[in-house]
Coordinates of C-alpha atoms in Angstrom, one line a residue:
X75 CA 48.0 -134.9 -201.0
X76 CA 45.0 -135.1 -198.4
X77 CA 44.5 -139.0 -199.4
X78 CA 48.4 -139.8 -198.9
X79 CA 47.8 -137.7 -195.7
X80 CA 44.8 -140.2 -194.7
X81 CA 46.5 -143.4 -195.5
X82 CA 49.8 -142.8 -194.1
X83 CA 47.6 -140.9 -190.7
X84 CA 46.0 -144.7 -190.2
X85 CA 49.6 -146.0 -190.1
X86 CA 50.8 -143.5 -188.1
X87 CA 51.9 -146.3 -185.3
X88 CA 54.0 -148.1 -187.2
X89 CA 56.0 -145.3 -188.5
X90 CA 57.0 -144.7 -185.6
X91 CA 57.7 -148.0 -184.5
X92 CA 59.7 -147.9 -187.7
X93 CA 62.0 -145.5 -186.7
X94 CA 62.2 -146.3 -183.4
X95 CA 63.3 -149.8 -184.2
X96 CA 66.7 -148.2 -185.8
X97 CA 67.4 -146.0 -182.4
X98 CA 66.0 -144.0 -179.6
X99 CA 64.5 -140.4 -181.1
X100 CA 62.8 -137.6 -179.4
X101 CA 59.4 -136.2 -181.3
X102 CA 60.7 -133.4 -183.2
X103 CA 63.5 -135.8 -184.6
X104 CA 60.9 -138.5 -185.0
X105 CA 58.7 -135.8 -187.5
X106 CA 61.5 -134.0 -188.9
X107 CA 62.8 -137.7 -190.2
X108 CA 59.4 -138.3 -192.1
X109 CA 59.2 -135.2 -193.9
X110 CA 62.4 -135.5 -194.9
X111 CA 61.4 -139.4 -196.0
X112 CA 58.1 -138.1 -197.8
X113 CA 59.9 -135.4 -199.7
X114 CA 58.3 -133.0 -197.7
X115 CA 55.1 -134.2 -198.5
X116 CA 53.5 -135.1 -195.4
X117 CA 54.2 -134.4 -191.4
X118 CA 52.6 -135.7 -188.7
X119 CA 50.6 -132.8 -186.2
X120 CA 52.2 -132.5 -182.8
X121 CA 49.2 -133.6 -180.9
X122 CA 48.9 -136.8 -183.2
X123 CA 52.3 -137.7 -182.6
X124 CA 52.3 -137.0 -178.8
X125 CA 48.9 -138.6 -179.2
X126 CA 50.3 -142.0 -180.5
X127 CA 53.4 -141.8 -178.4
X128 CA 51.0 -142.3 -175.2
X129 CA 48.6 -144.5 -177.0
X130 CA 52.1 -146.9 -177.8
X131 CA 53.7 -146.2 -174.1
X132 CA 50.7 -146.8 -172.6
X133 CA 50.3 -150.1 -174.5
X134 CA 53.9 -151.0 -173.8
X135 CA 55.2 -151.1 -177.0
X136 CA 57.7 -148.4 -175.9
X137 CA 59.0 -146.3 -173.0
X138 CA 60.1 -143.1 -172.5
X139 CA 62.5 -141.0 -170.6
X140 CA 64.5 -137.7 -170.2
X141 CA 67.7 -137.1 -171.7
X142 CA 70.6 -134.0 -172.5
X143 CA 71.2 -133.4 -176.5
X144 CA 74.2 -132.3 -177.6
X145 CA 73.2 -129.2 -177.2
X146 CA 72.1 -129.1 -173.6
X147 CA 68.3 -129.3 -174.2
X148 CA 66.6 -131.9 -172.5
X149 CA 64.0 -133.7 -174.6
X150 CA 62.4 -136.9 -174.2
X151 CA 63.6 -139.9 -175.8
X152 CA 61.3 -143.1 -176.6
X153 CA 63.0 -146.4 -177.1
X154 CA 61.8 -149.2 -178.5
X155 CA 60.5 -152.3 -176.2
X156 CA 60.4 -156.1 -177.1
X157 CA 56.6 -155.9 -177.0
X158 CA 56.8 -153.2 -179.7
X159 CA 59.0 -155.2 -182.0
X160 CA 56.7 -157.8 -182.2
X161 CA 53.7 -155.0 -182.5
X162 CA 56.0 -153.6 -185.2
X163 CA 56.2 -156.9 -187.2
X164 CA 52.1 -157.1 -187.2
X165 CA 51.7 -154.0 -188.7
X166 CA 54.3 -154.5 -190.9
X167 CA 52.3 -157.2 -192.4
X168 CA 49.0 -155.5 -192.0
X169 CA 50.0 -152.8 -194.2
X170 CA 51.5 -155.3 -196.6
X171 CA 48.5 -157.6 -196.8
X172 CA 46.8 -154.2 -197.4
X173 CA 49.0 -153.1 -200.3
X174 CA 47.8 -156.5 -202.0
X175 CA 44.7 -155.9 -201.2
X176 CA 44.4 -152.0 -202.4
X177 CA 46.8 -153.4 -205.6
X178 CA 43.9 -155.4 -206.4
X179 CA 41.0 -153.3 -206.2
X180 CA 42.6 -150.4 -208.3
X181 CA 44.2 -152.7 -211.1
X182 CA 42.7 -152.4 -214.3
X183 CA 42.0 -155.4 -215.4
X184 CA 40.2 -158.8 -214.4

């Protein structure tokens, strides 16, 4: 669905503030997590995902560094930062203020 795909692309931040709130993940993790949460219905493109992991470490909200997987691969990890917590919680009720908003405008009736 190209209009999930543009509403969920324009959120694309706080997803992955979202799951890096419940741990460090590398990228590939990161993605493989939200198709599996969409049903397979949307993934983010690598270079939007690298994209918005240096627009987010750049603006603090996380950090990054290089770590071993259990199975010898290095990958880099992103964590979380206090800064992006609180970032986190914004969007978090961005998006729902916009949910009310979008509920509004679509509902049937007066």
């Amino acid at each position: 669905m190209s209009i999930a795909g543009d509403l969920i692309r324009g959120h694309t931040e706080a997803v992955i503030l979202a799951r890096l709130v419940r741990g460090d993940s590398y990228g590939y993790e990161i993605n493989r997590t939200i198709l599996q949460l969409s049903g397979g219905r949307f993934e983010l493109k690598e270079a939007t995902l690298y994209t918005a992991f240096r627009r987010l470490e750049e603006s603090g909200a996380i950090v990054s560094y290089w770590g071993n997987a259990d199975t010898g691969a290095r990958r880099r990890y992103y964590s979380i930062t206090a800064a992006g917590r609180e970032q986190f919680q914004r969007l978090l009720l961005e998006w729902d203020e916009t949910k009310q908003i979008m509920d509004k405008l679509l509902k049937m009736e007066d």
